[in-house]
């Protein structure tokens, strides 16, 4: 019975991991849309950014100049993230994946994402210091606070989904074995 339980849990975790890898292979397009530089995700240097902060024409031109100067680097780093995600999905869904190979592939994704995040930070910092007024910086901080609030709500939903998942895993195990007590 313990072997069946372990196998069931292993299969459930494999399904979750496969779903995660598939989602990650989607190049960052999740439920909030394109996560790149001009999209609706956390790129934050796109149309919504310009619109929300009500930039003057001069400020828009300055932001455009900063973005234009970095376009090649942006593209290179975004392509690196996509390639690393595709590689990881290929490793996970390959014929005989190993933990070591999955870890190595994930490290490549993390490294590529890190480079992209640092680039975004560098550009955003330049925009903050060279382009925005103190009022616009405050407005941006308020937007970030609202985003943090939404993140808190998302964490609550995640906890609920986790509880549902644990309940589902428990439902896979016959109750007469006495093994369905899973701690979180």
Coordinates of C-alpha atoms in Angstrom, one line a residue:
X1 CA 0.0 0.0 0.0
X2 CA 2.8 2.4 0.8
X3 CA 4.3 1.7 -2.6
X4 CA 1.0 2.5 -4.3
X5 CA 0.7 5.7 -2.3
X6 CA 4.2 6.8 -3.2
X7 CA 3.6 6.0 -6.9
X8 CA 0.3 8.0 -6.8
X9 CA 2.0 11.0 -5.2
X10 CA 4.9 10.7 -7.7
X11 CA 2.5 10.6 -10.6
X12 CA 0.6 13.7 -9.3
X13 CA 3.9 15.6 -8.8
X14 CA 5.0 14.6 -12.3
X15 CA 1.8 15.9 -13.7
X16 CA 2.3 19.2 -11.9
X17 CA 5.9 19.5 -13.1
X18 CA 4.9 18.7 -16.6
X19 CA 2.2 21.4 -16.5
X20 CA 4.6 23.9 -15.1
X21 CA 7.2 23.2 -17.7
X22 CA 4.6 23.5 -20.4
X23 CA 3.5 26.8 -19.0
X24 CA 7.0 28.0 -18.8
X25 CA 7.7 26.9 -22.4
X26 CA 4.9 29.3 -23.3
X27 CA 7.5 32.0 -23.3
X28 CA 6.0 33.9 -20.3
X29 CA 2.5 34.4 -21.7
X30 CA 0.4 33.5 -18.7
X31 CA -3.1 34.6 -17.7
X32 CA -2.0 38.2 -17.7
X33 CA -0.8 38.3 -21.3
X34 CA 2.6 38.9 -22.8
X35 CA 5.2 39.3 -20.1
X36 CA 7.6 41.1 -22.3
X37 CA 8.6 44.7 -22.6
X38 CA 5.4 46.1 -24.2
X39 CA 2.8 43.7 -22.8
X40 CA 0.4 43.6 -20.0
X41 CA 2.6 41.6 -17.6
X42 CA 5.4 42.8 -15.4
X43 CA 7.5 44.2 -18.2
X44 CA 6.5 47.7 -16.9
X45 CA 8.1 49.7 -19.7
X46 CA 5.4 49.7 -22.2
X47 CA 2.3 51.5 -23.3
X48 CA 0.5 51.1 -20.0
X49 CA 3.5 52.5 -18.2
X50 CA 3.6 55.6 -20.4
X51 CA -0.2 56.0 -20.2
X52 CA -0.5 55.5 -16.4
X53 CA 2.2 58.1 -15.6
X54 CA 0.8 60.7 -18.0
X55 CA 4.2 61.4 -19.5
X56 CA 4.8 64.6 -21.4
X57 CA 5.8 64.4 -25.1
X58 CA 9.4 65.2 -24.0
X59 CA 9.3 62.5 -21.4
X60 CA 7.9 60.0 -23.9
X61 CA 10.7 60.8 -26.3
X62 CA 13.3 60.3 -23.5
X63 CA 11.8 56.9 -22.6
X64 CA 11.7 56.0 -26.3
X65 CA 15.4 56.9 -26.6
X66 CA 16.3 54.7 -23.6
X67 CA 14.3 51.8 -25.0
X68 CA 15.7 52.3 -28.5
X69 CA 19.3 52.2 -27.2
X70 CA 18.6 48.9 -25.6
X71 CA 16.4 47.2 -28.2
X72 CA 19.1 44.7 -29.4
X73 CA 20.0 43.7 -25.8
X74 CA 16.3 43.4 -24.9
X75 CA 15.7 41.1 -27.9
X76 CA 18.8 39.0 -27.2
X77 CA 17.9 38.5 -23.6
X78 CA 14.2 37.8 -24.3
X79 CA 15.3 35.2 -26.9
X80 CA 17.7 33.7 -24.4
X81 CA 14.9 33.2 -21.9
X82 CA 12.6 31.7 -24.5
X83 CA 15.3 29.3 -25.7
X84 CA 16.2 28.3 -22.1
X85 CA 12.5 27.6 -21.4
X86 CA 12.1 25.5 -24.6
X87 CA 15.2 23.6 -23.7
X88 CA 13.9 22.9 -20.2
X89 CA 10.6 21.7 -21.5
X90 CA 12.4 19.4 -23.9
X91 CA 14.5 18.0 -21.1
X92 CA 11.5 17.4 -18.9
X93 CA 9.5 15.8 -21.6
X94 CA 12.4 13.9 -23.1
X95 CA 12.8 10.1 -23.3
X96 CA 14.8 9.7 -20.1
X97 CA 15.1 12.9 -18.1
X98 CA 17.3 13.0 -15.1
X99 CA 17.1 15.2 -12.0
X100 CA 20.6 16.5 -12.9
X101 CA 19.5 17.5 -16.4
X102 CA 16.3 19.1 -15.2
X103 CA 18.3 21.1 -12.6
X104 CA 20.8 22.2 -15.2
X105 CA 18.1 23.3 -17.6
X106 CA 16.2 25.2 -14.9
X107 CA 19.5 26.9 -13.9
X108 CA 19.8 28.1 -17.5
X109 CA 16.2 29.5 -17.4
X110 CA 17.0 31.3 -14.1
X111 CA 20.2 32.7 -15.4
X112 CA 18.6 34.0 -18.6
X113 CA 15.7 35.5 -16.6
X114 CA 18.1 37.2 -14.2
X115 CA 19.8 38.9 -17.1
X116 CA 16.5 40.2 -18.4
X117 CA 15.4 41.4 -14.9
X118 CA 18.7 43.2 -14.4
X119 CA 18.3 44.9 -17.8
X120 CA 14.7 46.0 -16.9
X121 CA 15.9 47.3 -13.6
X122 CA 18.8 49.3 -15.2
X123 CA 16.5 50.9 -17.7
X124 CA 13.8 51.6 -15.2
X125 CA 16.3 53.1 -12.8
X126 CA 17.6 55.4 -15.7
X127 CA 14.0 56.4 -16.5
X128 CA 13.3 57.0 -12.8
X129 CA 16.3 59.2 -12.2
X130 CA 16.6 61.0 -15.6
X131 CA 13.0 61.3 -16.8
X132 CA 10.3 61.1 -14.2
X133 CA 9.2 63.9 -11.9
X134 CA 8.8 63.3 -8.1
X135 CA 5.0 63.2 -8.6
X136 CA 5.3 60.5 -11.3
X137 CA 7.7 58.5 -9.1
X138 CA 5.0 58.6 -6.3
X139 CA 2.4 57.6 -8.8
X140 CA 4.6 54.7 -9.9
X141 CA 5.1 53.7 -6.3
X142 CA 1.3 53.7 -5.7
X143 CA 0.9 51.4 -8.8
X144 CA 3.5 49.1 -7.3
X145 CA 1.6 49.0 -4.0
X146 CA -1.6 48.0 -5.8
X147 CA 0.3 45.3 -7.6
X148 CA 1.7 44.0 -4.2
X149 CA -1.9 43.9 -2.9
X150 CA -3.0 41.9 -5.9
X151 CA 0.0 39.6 -5.3
X152 CA -1.2 39.1 -1.7
X153 CA -4.6 38.1 -3.0
X154 CA -3.0 35.7 -5.5
X155 CA -1.1 34.1 -2.6
X156 CA -4.3 33.5 -0.8
X157 CA -5.8 31.9 -3.9
X158 CA -2.7 29.8 -4.2
X159 CA -3.1 28.5 -0.6
X160 CA -6.7 27.6 -1.4
X161 CA -5.6 25.7 -4.6
X162 CA -2.9 23.9 -2.6
X163 CA -5.4 22.8 -0.1
X164 CA -7.7 21.5 -2.9
X165 CA -4.7 19.7 -4.4
X166 CA -3.8 18.0 -1.1
X167 CA -7.4 17.0 -0.7
X168 CA -7.4 15.5 -4.2
X169 CA -4.2 13.6 -3.6
X170 CA -5.8 12.2 -0.4
X171 CA -8.8 11.2 -2.4
X172 CA -6.6 9.0 -4.6
X173 CA -5.6 6.9 -1.6
X174 CA -8.2 4.4 -0.4
X175 CA -9.4 5.5 3.1
X176 CA -9.3 1.9 4.5
X177 CA -5.4 2.0 4.4
X178 CA -5.2 4.6 7.1
X179 CA -2.5 6.3 5.0
X180 CA -4.5 9.3 3.8
X181 CA -3.3 11.7 6.5
X182 CA -1.0 14.1 4.7
X183 CA 0.6 16.9 6.5
X184 CA 1.2 20.2 4.7

